[in-house]
mmCIF file of C-alpha atoms in Angstrom:
data_model
loop_
_atom_site.group_PDB
_atom_site.id
_atom_site.type_symbol
_atom_site.label_atom_id
_atom_site.label_comp_id
_atom_site.label_asym_id
_atom_site.label_seq_id
_atom_site.Cartn_x
_atom_site.Cartn_y
_atom_site.Cartn_z
ATOM 1 C CA MET B 27 -66.735 146.733 205.355
ATOM 2 C CA ALA B 28 -69.228 147.538 208.207
ATOM 3 C CA GLY B 29 -66.585 149.534 210.110
ATOM 4 C CA ASP B 30 -64.979 151.318 207.170
ATOM 5 C CA GLY B 31 -67.178 154.425 207.158
ATOM 6 C CA LEU B 32 -69.089 153.599 203.987
ATOM 7 C CA ALA B 33 -72.529 153.199 205.103
ATOM 8 C CA SER B 34 -74.184 154.683 202.154
ATOM 9 C CA LEU B 35 -72.233 152.235 199.940
ATOM 10 C CA GLU B 36 -73.229 149.248 201.966
ATOM 11 C CA ARG B 37 -76.918 150.419 201.904
ATOM 12 C CA LEU B 38 -76.866 150.689 198.016
ATOM 13 C CA LYS B 39 -75.276 147.232 197.898
ATOM 14 C CA ALA B 40 -78.026 145.756 200.181
ATOM 15 C CA ALA B 41 -80.740 147.418 198.214
ATOM 16 C CA LEU B 42 -79.328 146.163 194.902
ATOM 17 C CA GLN B 43 -78.936 142.743 196.194
ATOM 18 C CA LYS B 44 -82.686 142.592 196.764
ATOM 19 C CA LEU B 45 -83.185 142.744 193.100
ATOM 20 C CA PRO B 46 -83.552 139.362 191.236
ATOM 21 C CA GLY B 47 -80.433 137.846 189.814
ATOM 22 C CA ILE B 48 -78.232 140.374 191.483
ATOM 23 C CA GLY B 49 -75.583 138.835 193.870
ATOM 24 C CA ALA B 50 -73.096 140.150 196.058
ATOM 25 C CA ARG B 51 -70.516 140.732 193.416
ATOM 26 C CA SER B 52 -72.892 142.267 190.884
ATOM 27 C CA ALA B 53 -74.305 144.517 193.479
ATOM 28 C CA GLU B 54 -70.815 145.718 194.306
ATOM 29 C CA ARG B 55 -69.964 146.312 190.613
ATOM 30 C CA LEU B 56 -73.306 148.175 190.167
ATOM 31 C CA ALA B 57 -72.637 150.393 193.301
ATOM 32 C CA PHE B 58 -69.169 151.290 192.123
ATOM 33 C CA HIS B 59 -70.564 152.145 188.614
ATOM 34 C CA VAL B 60 -73.216 154.587 190.258
ATOM 35 C CA LEU B 61 -70.201 156.058 192.311
ATOM 36 C CA ARG B 62 -68.218 156.682 189.112
ATOM 37 C CA GLU B 63 -71.189 158.104 187.142
ATOM 38 C CA SER B 64 -72.627 161.477 187.354
ATOM 39 C CA ARG B 65 -75.349 162.407 190.005
ATOM 40 C CA GLU B 66 -77.657 163.081 186.953
ATOM 41 C CA SER B 67 -77.550 159.359 186.053
ATOM 42 C CA ALA B 68 -78.275 158.274 189.598
ATOM 43 C CA GLU B 69 -81.151 160.872 189.749
ATOM 44 C CA MET B 70 -82.552 159.649 186.314
ATOM 45 C CA LEU B 71 -82.552 155.960 187.736
ATOM 46 C CA ALA B 72 -84.147 156.916 191.104
ATOM 47 C CA ALA B 73 -86.761 159.013 189.379
ATOM 48 C CA ALA B 74 -87.577 156.224 186.874
ATOM 49 C CA LEU B 75 -87.953 153.793 189.886
ATOM 50 C CA LEU B 76 -90.540 155.809 191.716
ATOM 51 C CA ALA B 77 -92.276 157.004 188.374
ATOM 52 C CA VAL B 78 -93.029 153.337 187.569
ATOM 53 C CA LYS B 79 -94.688 152.842 190.937
ATOM 54 C CA ASP B 80 -96.617 156.123 190.597
ATOM 55 C CA ASN B 81 -97.719 155.963 187.102
ATOM 56 C CA VAL B 82 -98.109 152.282 186.104
ATOM 57 C CA ARG B 83 -101.535 150.609 187.162
ATOM 58 C CA HIS B 84 -103.644 147.827 185.616
ATOM 59 C CA CYS B 85 -106.230 148.594 183.060
ATOM 60 C CA SER B 86 -109.757 148.498 184.716
ATOM 61 C CA GLN B 87 -111.177 146.454 181.771
ATOM 62 C CA CYS B 88 -108.276 143.906 180.646
ATOM 63 C CA PHE B 89 -105.858 144.296 183.684
ATOM 64 C CA ASN B 90 -102.912 144.938 181.425
ATOM 65 C CA LEU B 91 -100.293 147.255 182.715
ATOM 66 C CA THR B 92 -100.844 150.782 181.579
ATOM 67 C CA GLU B 93 -100.550 154.492 182.420
ATOM 68 C CA ALA B 94 -103.890 155.565 180.966
ATOM 69 C CA ASP B 95 -107.128 153.698 181.917
ATOM 70 C CA PRO B 96 -108.483 152.019 179.688
ATOM 71 C CA CYS B 97 -105.325 150.900 178.183
ATOM 72 C CA VAL B 98 -104.420 151.898 174.609
ATOM 73 C CA ILE B 99 -105.390 148.405 173.388
ATOM 74 C CA CYS B 100 -108.877 148.421 175.049
ATOM 75 C CA ALA B 101 -109.298 152.018 173.858
ATOM 76 C CA SER B 102 -108.216 151.396 170.274
ATOM 77 C CA GLY B 103 -110.945 151.662 167.609
ATOM 78 C CA THR B 104 -109.263 149.325 165.266
ATOM 79 C CA ARG B 105 -108.934 146.104 167.541
ATOM 80 C CA ASP B 106 -111.513 143.240 167.242
ATOM 81 C CA ALA B 107 -113.282 143.231 170.670
ATOM 82 C CA GLY B 108 -115.043 140.096 169.716
ATOM 83 C CA GLU B 109 -111.795 138.250 169.920
ATOM 84 C CA LEU B 110 -110.616 138.013 173.522
ATOM 85 C CA TRP B 111 -107.212 136.538 174.246
ATOM 86 C CA VAL B 112 -106.828 135.325 177.941
ATOM 87 C CA VAL B 113 -103.281 135.351 179.134
ATOM 88 C CA GLU B 114 -101.712 134.839 182.698
ATOM 89 C CA GLN B 115 -99.207 137.825 182.859
ATOM 90 C CA PRO B 116 -98.738 141.159 181.233
ATOM 91 C CA LYS B 117 -95.564 139.746 180.008
ATOM 92 C CA ASP B 118 -97.302 137.152 178.021
ATOM 93 C CA LEU B 119 -99.466 139.862 176.519
ATOM 94 C CA MET B 120 -96.470 141.676 175.401
ATOM 95 C CA ALA B 121 -95.004 138.560 173.778
ATOM 96 C CA LEU B 122 -98.094 138.110 171.746
ATOM 97 C CA GLU B 123 -98.563 141.706 170.971
ATOM 98 C CA ALA B 124 -94.744 141.658 169.736
ATOM 99 C CA THR B 125 -95.801 139.275 167.035
ATOM 100 C CA GLY B 126 -98.407 141.821 165.564
ATOM 101 C CA MET B 127 -100.637 138.968 164.860
ATOM 102 C CA VAL B 128 -103.186 139.427 167.378
ATOM 103 C CA ARG B 129 -106.139 141.645 166.077
ATOM 104 C CA GLY B 130 -108.281 141.155 169.280
ATOM 105 C CA VAL B 131 -108.127 142.388 172.703
ATOM 106 C CA TYR B 132 -106.693 140.783 175.781
ATOM 107 C CA HIS B 133 -107.599 139.851 179.321
ATOM 108 C CA VAL B 134 -104.896 139.423 181.941
ATOM 109 C CA LEU B 135 -105.725 136.742 184.627
ATOM 110 C CA MET B 136 -102.776 137.978 186.889
ATOM 111 C CA GLY B 137 -101.643 134.610 187.568
ATOM 112 C CA HIS B 138 -102.833 130.942 187.274
ATOM 113 C CA ILE B 139 -104.719 128.749 189.672
ATOM 114 C CA ALA B 140 -102.376 126.866 191.990
ATOM 115 C CA PRO B 141 -104.007 125.520 194.989
ATOM 116 C CA LEU B 142 -100.778 124.319 196.503
ATOM 117 C CA GLU B 143 -99.428 127.793 196.403
ATOM 118 C CA GLY B 144 -102.701 129.163 197.756
ATOM 119 C CA VAL B 145 -103.797 130.770 194.385
ATOM 120 C CA GLU B 146 -107.651 130.140 194.125
ATOM 121 C CA PRO B 147 -109.712 131.090 191.129
ATOM 122 C CA GLY B 148 -111.070 134.071 193.194
ATOM 123 C CA ASP B 149 -107.562 135.392 193.520
ATOM 124 C CA LEU B 150 -107.354 135.949 189.654
ATOM 125 C CA THR B 151 -109.436 138.094 187.408
ATOM 126 C CA ILE B 152 -111.542 135.223 186.234
ATOM 127 C CA ASP B 153 -114.879 136.833 187.522
ATOM 128 C CA ALA B 154 -114.110 140.049 185.640
ATOM 129 C CA LEU B 155 -113.579 137.938 182.570
ATOM 130 C CA ILE B 156 -116.904 136.060 182.958
ATOM 131 C CA SER B 157 -118.829 139.509 183.516
ATOM 132 C CA ARG B 158 -117.025 140.809 180.521
ATOM 133 C CA VAL B 159 -118.098 137.925 178.377
ATOM 134 C CA LYS B 160 -121.631 138.130 179.691
ATOM 135 C CA ARG B 161 -121.950 141.740 178.688
ATOM 136 C CA GLY B 162 -121.734 140.487 175.081
ATOM 137 C CA GLY B 163 -119.814 141.403 172.090
ATOM 138 C CA VAL B 164 -117.422 138.617 172.465
ATOM 139 C CA ARG B 165 -117.323 136.054 169.825
ATOM 140 C CA GLU B 166 -114.143 133.963 170.643
ATOM 141 C CA VAL B 167 -112.179 133.557 173.943
ATOM 142 C CA VAL B 168 -108.584 132.365 173.178
ATOM 143 C CA LEU B 169 -107.206 130.652 176.225
ATOM 144 C CA ALA B 170 -103.510 131.522 175.769
ATOM 145 C CA THR B 171 -102.444 130.500 179.333
ATOM 146 C CA ASN B 172 -99.037 128.796 179.505
ATOM 147 C CA PRO B 173 -98.563 125.166 178.362
ATOM 148 C CA THR B 174 -97.848 123.985 181.839
ATOM 149 C CA VAL B 175 -99.782 122.026 184.448
ATOM 150 C CA GLU B 176 -101.077 125.146 186.046
ATOM 151 C CA GLY B 177 -101.718 127.024 182.866
ATOM 152 C CA ASP B 178 -103.657 124.149 181.473
ATOM 153 C CA GLY B 179 -105.580 123.733 184.705
ATOM 154 C CA THR B 180 -106.495 127.494 184.661
ATOM 155 C CA ALA B 181 -107.762 127.035 181.031
ATOM 156 C CA LEU B 182 -109.933 124.053 181.820
ATOM 157 C CA TYR B 183 -111.584 125.918 184.809
ATOM 158 C CA ILE B 184 -112.192 128.842 182.569
ATOM 159 C CA GLN B 185 -113.549 126.711 179.760
ATOM 160 C CA SER B 186 -116.210 125.102 181.988
ATOM 161 C CA ALA B 187 -117.086 128.526 183.489
ATOM 162 C CA LEU B 188 -117.749 129.925 179.888
ATOM 163 C CA ALA B 189 -119.518 126.625 178.868
ATOM 164 C CA ASP B 190 -123.074 128.069 178.869
ATOM 165 C CA LEU B 191 -122.315 131.500 177.589
ATOM 166 C CA GLY B 192 -122.386 130.838 173.925
ATOM 167 C CA VAL B 193 -118.979 131.823 172.932
ATOM 168 C CA SER B 194 -116.335 129.897 171.028
ATOM 169 C CA VAL B 195 -113.451 128.817 173.295
ATOM 170 C CA THR B 196 -110.011 128.124 171.643
ATOM 171 C CA ARG B 197 -106.376 127.675 172.550
ATOM 172 C CA PRO B 198 -103.175 128.367 170.568
ATOM 173 C CA ALA B 199 -101.763 125.422 168.613
ATOM 174 C CA ARG B 200 -99.029 123.391 170.380
ATOM 175 C CA GLY B 201 -96.339 121.191 168.781
ATOM 176 C CA LEU B 202 -92.688 121.342 167.912
ATOM 177 C CA ALA B 203 -90.968 124.694 168.617
ATOM 178 C CA VAL B 204 -90.347 126.164 165.167
ATOM 179 C CA GLY B 205 -86.519 126.443 164.285
ATOM 180 C CA SER B 206 -85.599 124.133 167.073
ATOM 181 C CA PRO B 207 -84.175 120.706 166.194
ATOM 182 C CA LEU B 208 -86.538 117.717 167.010
ATOM 183 C CA GLU B 209 -83.796 116.020 168.981
ATOM 184 C CA TYR B 210 -83.815 118.666 171.584
ATOM 185 C CA ALA B 211 -87.875 118.608 171.928
ATOM 186 C CA SER B 212 -89.017 117.552 175.365
ATOM 187 C CA ALA B 213 -91.237 114.377 175.612
ATOM 188 C CA ALA B 214 -94.262 116.627 176.141
ATOM 189 C CA MET B 215 -93.549 118.646 173.232
ATOM 190 C CA LEU B 216 -93.254 115.632 171.070
ATOM 191 C CA GLU B 217 -96.350 114.056 172.469
ATOM 192 C CA ALA B 218 -98.266 117.227 171.555
ATOM 193 C CA ALA B 219 -96.816 117.216 168.032
ATOM 194 C CA ILE B 220 -97.675 113.569 167.436
ATOM 195 C CA ARG B 221 -101.332 113.817 168.906
ATOM 196 C CA GLY B 222 -101.894 117.037 166.779
ATOM 197 C CA ARG B 223 -100.500 115.820 163.542
ATOM 198 C CA VAL B 224 -102.139 117.403 160.500
ATOM 199 C CA LYS B 225 -102.375 116.695 156.860
ATOM 200 C CA MET B 226 -100.016 118.066 154.575
ATOM 201 C CA MET C 9 -93.775 148.848 173.322
ATOM 202 C CA ALA C 10 -93.330 152.630 172.478
ATOM 203 C CA GLY C 11 -96.854 153.187 171.563
ATOM 204 C CA ASP C 12 -98.403 151.112 174.361
ATOM 205 C CA GLY C 13 -98.780 153.862 177.047
ATOM 206 C CA LEU C 14 -96.175 152.492 179.337
ATOM 207 C CA ALA C 15 -93.731 155.307 179.024
ATOM 208 C CA SER C 16 -92.552 155.120 182.617
ATOM 209 C CA LEU C 17 -91.756 151.430 182.272
ATOM 210 C CA GLU C 18 -89.831 152.151 179.047
ATOM 211 C CA ARG C 19 -87.786 154.869 180.937
ATOM 212 C CA LEU C 20 -87.087 152.665 183.889
ATOM 213 C CA LYS C 21 -85.897 149.809 181.586
ATOM 214 C CA ALA C 22 -83.803 152.374 179.633
ATOM 215 C CA ALA C 23 -82.105 153.576 182.895
ATOM 216 C CA LEU C 24 -81.412 150.072 184.035
ATOM 217 C CA GLN C 25 -79.805 149.139 180.789
ATOM 218 C CA LYS C 26 -77.258 151.852 181.268
ATOM 219 C CA LEU C 27 -75.866 149.845 184.203
ATOM 220 C CA PRO C 28 -73.010 147.557 183.373
ATOM 221 C CA GLY C 29 -73.956 143.772 182.744
ATOM 222 C CA ILE C 30 -77.608 144.656 182.528
ATOM 223 C CA GLY C 31 -79.134 143.960 178.932
ATOM 224 C CA ALA C 32 -82.549 144.356 177.614
ATOM 225 C CA ARG C 33 -83.892 141.118 179.078
ATOM 226 C CA SER C 34 -82.411 141.670 182.608
ATOM 227 C CA ALA C 35 -83.683 145.342 182.452
ATOM 228 C CA GLU C 36 -87.177 144.136 181.756
ATOM 229 C CA ARG C 37 -86.994 141.449 184.579
ATOM 230 C CA LEU C 38 -85.757 144.031 187.117
ATOM 231 C CA ALA C 39 -88.405 146.615 185.898
ATOM 232 C CA PHE C 40 -91.200 143.976 186.232
ATOM 233 C CA HIS C 41 -89.851 143.205 189.768
ATOM 234 C CA VAL C 42 -89.889 146.936 190.814
ATOM 235 C CA LEU C 43 -93.583 146.967 189.620
ATOM 236 C CA ARG C 44 -94.496 143.958 191.747
ATOM 237 C CA GLU C 45 -92.663 145.112 194.859
ATOM 238 C CA SER C 46 -93.852 147.766 197.305
ATOM 239 C CA ARG C 47 -93.300 151.531 196.633
ATOM 240 C CA GLU C 48 -91.128 151.350 199.997
ATOM 241 C CA SER C 49 -88.663 149.023 198.329
ATOM 242 C CA ALA C 50 -88.398 151.379 195.321
ATOM 243 C CA GLU C 51 -87.947 154.278 197.626
ATOM 244 C CA MET C 52 -85.289 152.691 199.534
ATOM 245 C CA LEU C 53 -83.248 151.920 196.394
ATOM 246 C CA ALA C 54 -83.927 155.299 195.048
ATOM 247 C CA ALA C 55 -82.736 156.939 198.102
ATOM 248 C CA ALA C 56 -79.706 154.549 198.409
ATOM 249 C CA LEU C 57 -78.618 155.662 194.867
ATOM 250 C CA LEU C 58 -78.749 159.347 195.730
ATOM 251 C CA ALA C 59 -77.319 158.867 199.146
ATOM 252 C CA VAL C 60 -74.132 157.148 197.725
ATOM 253 C CA LYS C 61 -73.624 160.125 195.300
ATOM 254 C CA ASP C 62 -74.101 162.678 198.045
ATOM 255 C CA ASN C 63 -72.199 160.934 201.021
ATOM 256 C CA VAL C 64 -69.265 159.027 199.587
ATOM 257 C CA ARG C 65 -66.292 161.082 198.659
ATOM 258 C CA HIS C 66 -62.422 160.502 198.344
ATOM 259 C CA CYS C 67 -60.226 160.742 201.603
ATOM 260 C CA SER C 68 -58.156 163.925 201.248
ATOM 261 C CA GLN C 69 -55.115 162.036 202.511
ATOM 262 C CA CYS C 70 -55.241 158.591 200.781
ATOM 263 C CA PHE C 71 -58.077 159.044 198.210
ATOM 264 C CA ASN C 72 -60.082 155.974 199.490
ATOM 265 C CA LEU C 73 -63.714 156.106 199.280
ATOM 266 C CA THR C 74 -65.096 157.283 202.537
ATOM 267 C CA GLU C 75 -67.977 159.208 204.206
ATOM 268 C CA ALA C 76 -65.911 160.974 206.657
ATOM 269 C CA ASP C 77 -62.608 162.907 205.870
ATOM 270 C CA PRO C 78 -60.004 161.590 206.791
ATOM 271 C CA CYS C 79 -61.295 158.013 206.269
ATOM 272 C CA VAL C 80 -61.439 155.425 209.174
ATOM 273 C CA ILE C 81 -57.904 153.965 208.197
ATOM 274 C CA CYS C 82 -56.161 157.284 207.906
ATOM 275 C CA ALA C 83 -57.683 158.455 211.151
ATOM 276 C CA SER C 84 -57.073 155.226 212.892
ATOM 277 C CA GLY C 85 -54.496 155.384 215.694
ATOM 278 C CA THR C 86 -53.542 151.600 215.495
ATOM 279 C CA ARG C 87 -52.446 151.550 211.946
ATOM 280 C CA ASP C 88 -48.639 151.925 211.105
ATOM 281 C CA ALA C 89 -48.465 155.183 209.058
ATOM 282 C CA GLY C 90 -45.007 154.355 208.267
ATOM 283 C CA GLU C 91 -45.971 151.466 205.932
ATOM 284 C CA LEU C 92 -47.641 153.051 202.815
ATOM 285 C CA TRP C 93 -49.553 150.656 200.370
ATOM 286 C CA VAL C 94 -50.120 152.115 197.062
ATOM 287 C CA VAL C 95 -52.886 150.663 195.027
ATOM 288 C CA GLU C 96 -54.756 151.590 191.633
ATOM 289 C CA GLN C 97 -58.410 151.528 192.863
ATOM 290 C CA PRO C 98 -60.514 151.616 196.067
ATOM 291 C CA LYS C 99 -61.432 147.995 195.127
ATOM 292 C CA ASP C 100 -57.831 146.983 195.479
ATOM 293 C CA LEU C 101 -57.665 148.578 198.815
ATOM 294 C CA MET C 102 -60.709 146.572 199.897
ATOM 295 C CA ALA C 103 -59.252 143.334 198.554
ATOM 296 C CA LEU C 104 -56.073 143.889 200.550
ATOM 297 C CA GLU C 105 -57.976 145.166 203.651
ATOM 298 C CA ALA C 106 -60.256 141.970 203.529
ATOM 299 C CA THR C 107 -57.019 139.809 204.210
ATOM 300 C CA GLY C 108 -56.591 141.544 207.548
ATOM 301 C CA MET C 109 -52.808 141.233 206.953
ATOM 302 C CA VAL C 110 -52.016 144.974 206.130
ATOM 303 C CA ARG C 111 -51.039 146.986 209.269
ATOM 304 C CA GLY C 112 -50.014 150.051 207.336
ATOM 305 C CA VAL C 113 -51.949 152.815 205.458
ATOM 306 C CA TYR C 114 -52.934 153.244 201.939
ATOM 307 C CA HIS C 115 -52.599 155.662 198.832
ATOM 308 C CA VAL C 116 -55.071 155.001 195.975
ATOM 309 C CA LEU C 117 -53.755 156.295 192.722
ATOM 310 C CA MET C 118 -57.144 156.442 191.148
ATOM 311 C CA GLY C 119 -56.077 154.535 187.917
ATOM 312 C CA HIS C 120 -52.847 153.598 186.312
ATOM 313 C CA ILE C 121 -50.632 155.221 183.743
ATOM 314 C CA ALA C 122 -52.002 154.296 180.347
ATOM 315 C CA PRO C 123 -50.838 156.826 177.685
ATOM 316 C CA LEU C 124 -52.728 155.067 174.897
ATOM 317 C CA GLU C 125 -55.930 155.775 176.790
ATOM 318 C CA GLY C 126 -54.912 159.319 177.611
ATOM 319 C CA VAL C 127 -54.096 158.589 181.240
ATOM 320 C CA GLU C 128 -50.895 160.521 182.163
ATOM 321 C CA PRO C 129 -49.035 160.343 185.476
ATOM 322 C CA GLY C 130 -50.811 164.013 186.237
ATOM 323 C CA ASP C 131 -54.066 162.474 186.046
ATOM 324 C CA LEU C 132 -53.304 160.256 188.971
ATOM 325 C CA THR C 133 -52.712 161.002 192.648
ATOM 326 C CA ILE C 134 -48.953 160.578 192.231
ATOM 327 C CA ASP C 135 -48.074 164.166 193.048
ATOM 328 C CA ALA C 136 -50.004 163.709 196.404
ATOM 329 C CA LEU C 137 -48.256 160.585 197.091
ATOM 330 C CA ILE C 138 -44.857 162.135 196.606
ATOM 331 C CA SER C 139 -45.694 165.137 198.815
ATOM 332 C CA ARG C 140 -46.914 162.690 201.399
ATOM 333 C CA VAL C 141 -43.663 160.804 201.443
ATOM 334 C CA LYS C 142 -41.697 164.154 201.521
ATOM 335 C CA ARG C 143 -43.521 165.119 204.530
ATOM 336 C CA GLY C 144 -41.838 162.389 206.231
ATOM 337 C CA GLY C 145 -42.911 159.506 208.524
ATOM 338 C CA VAL C 146 -43.103 156.972 205.708
ATOM 339 C CA ARG C 147 -40.616 154.043 206.122
ATOM 340 C CA GLU C 148 -41.712 151.737 203.292
ATOM 341 C CA VAL C 149 -43.698 152.220 200.105
ATOM 342 C CA VAL C 150 -45.379 148.923 198.850
ATOM 343 C CA LEU C 151 -46.284 149.253 195.265
ATOM 344 C CA ALA C 152 -49.168 146.985 195.090
ATOM 345 C CA THR C 153 -50.518 148.081 191.595
ATOM 346 C CA ASN C 154 -51.887 145.275 189.482
ATOM 347 C CA PRO C 155 -49.438 142.552 188.078
ATOM 348 C CA THR C 156 -50.196 143.960 184.427
ATOM 349 C CA VAL C 157 -48.440 145.971 181.851
ATOM 350 C CA GLU C 158 -50.039 149.209 183.060
ATOM 351 C CA GLY C 159 -49.710 148.275 186.648
ATOM 352 C CA ASP C 160 -46.097 147.502 186.383
ATOM 353 C CA GLY C 161 -45.459 150.632 184.202
ATOM 354 C CA THR C 162 -47.141 152.656 186.852
ATOM 355 C CA ALA C 163 -45.022 151.079 189.587
ATOM 356 C CA LEU C 164 -41.768 151.745 187.741
ATOM 357 C CA TYR C 165 -42.726 155.370 187.377
ATOM 358 C CA ILE C 166 -43.406 155.802 190.956
ATOM 359 C CA GLN C 167 -40.348 153.732 191.965
ATOM 360 C CA SER C 168 -38.197 156.404 190.059
ATOM 361 C CA ALA C 169 -40.059 159.393 191.407
ATOM 362 C CA LEU C 170 -39.353 158.115 194.992
ATOM 363 C CA ALA C 171 -35.784 157.096 194.241
ATOM 364 C CA ASP C 172 -34.011 160.032 196.216
ATOM 365 C CA LEU C 173 -36.496 160.248 199.020
ATOM 366 C CA GLY C 174 -34.858 157.701 201.273
ATOM 367 C CA VAL C 175 -37.663 155.274 201.679
ATOM 368 C CA SER C 176 -37.740 151.447 201.017
ATOM 369 C CA VAL C 177 -39.844 150.614 197.966
ATOM 370 C CA THR C 178 -41.232 147.119 197.717
ATOM 371 C CA ARG C 179 -43.780 145.262 195.893
ATOM 372 C CA PRO C 180 -46.006 142.179 196.748
ATOM 373 C CA ALA C 181 -44.500 138.789 195.950
ATOM 374 C CA ARG C 182 -45.456 137.227 192.666
ATOM 375 C CA GLY C 183 -45.524 133.499 191.596
ATOM 376 C CA LEU C 184 -48.090 130.490 191.552
ATOM 377 C CA ALA C 185 -51.529 131.302 192.451
ATOM 378 C CA VAL C 186 -52.006 129.539 195.839
ATOM 379 C CA GLY C 187 -54.594 126.754 195.402
ATOM 380 C CA SER C 188 -54.667 126.672 191.511
ATOM 381 C CA PRO C 189 -52.915 123.734 189.857
ATOM 382 C CA LEU C 190 -49.642 124.270 187.987
ATOM 383 C CA GLU C 191 -51.038 123.129 184.667
ATOM 384 C CA TYR C 192 -53.585 126.165 184.625
ATOM 385 C CA ALA C 193 -50.834 128.746 185.351
ATOM 386 C CA SER C 194 -50.198 131.301 182.720
ATOM 387 C CA ALA C 195 -46.635 131.636 180.995
ATOM 388 C CA ALA C 196 -46.227 134.971 182.827
ATOM 389 C CA MET C 197 -47.101 133.382 186.269
ATOM 390 C CA LEU C 198 -44.792 130.439 185.643
ATOM 391 C CA GLU C 199 -42.061 132.714 184.642
ATOM 392 C CA ALA C 200 -42.441 134.825 187.827
ATOM 393 C CA ALA C 201 -42.472 131.832 189.938
ATOM 394 C CA ILE C 202 -39.327 130.258 188.476
ATOM 395 C CA ARG C 203 -37.460 133.636 188.598
ATOM 396 C CA GLY C 204 -38.358 134.107 192.014
ATOM 397 C CA ARG C 205 -37.671 130.679 193.387
ATOM 398 C CA VAL C 206 -36.674 130.430 197.023
ATOM 399 C CA LYS C 207 -34.772 128.067 199.258
ATOM 400 C CA MET C 208 -36.973 125.636 201.160
#
């Protein structure tokens, strides 16, 4: 293909292949799709790519992704600022937010502590979280990090950092995945469900 | 998501979802990838999208995709211009070209005749093909359309259009797919293999 005078097509395929989950075949299929479609569609996608880089930033208060600062959740007058949900990533925030059940506000850590990968507490937004709690007004901190080794480690670290600040520290319940048969539950999931069994 | 002040992210996800094989989850994953990566990567992809639309056209002689006109195959002095391979799509040309076994040149029909989908012979490049053969210099026309109902129908139509022009009209051999076990061969494939059996 290199010598067939289609350098633009090759460059587009190469750029598409850098995206996650896009292999050589998918990149070719996508490139041919772009070739078939109007220039307007290509312009719309190109502009959307750059607009995201230019417009989306992190909220200076909670570190959620936002175009306005503070973000709409932090700026909202109807959210309970005393209930602070701590998550690892903006995606986790969106998943919680999609339930419509969180009345509080958020704090996005931007990752989890992982010394083997070189991620130390100082690389996350933990200092900002502690300052935020120290400024007052926070009643409960819900550590909604992922139920993984790294997520649990990060939650433990934050729990001890918050120990003397007079706030209630909680975490979401763990157990069987609702709607998923018991036989498919992992050992860890079953263990959490058995340890945490409650009166009916 | 609509009310959360991330219109740019939503627009990028919407633009990505218009691509074939990209659903809501993939679009979100890709959009977050773009957010994480540098602005330079986004610029490279955006520029590649537009460059393809601006630079890639069809060869005026064979209708292959190209950036130069005529394309490198038509312009080459070492190809056998007397052997004309007729294919439906540029992708088919690339597949044949990748074998390195075609010494001739190509003619891309830009589709196949499909009256039910509203594709008539006049919508393809058949007239240009006939003019090309009439101009002389073509010894053999290989109808390498797809081995499908539409491909075969298109080949038959072209065969009759070329009937009085004094060129040899052939098509690639059909039969068992090399390397694929007999038990997995379709009835049509077996039929072609049985009808076309040759002396060993």
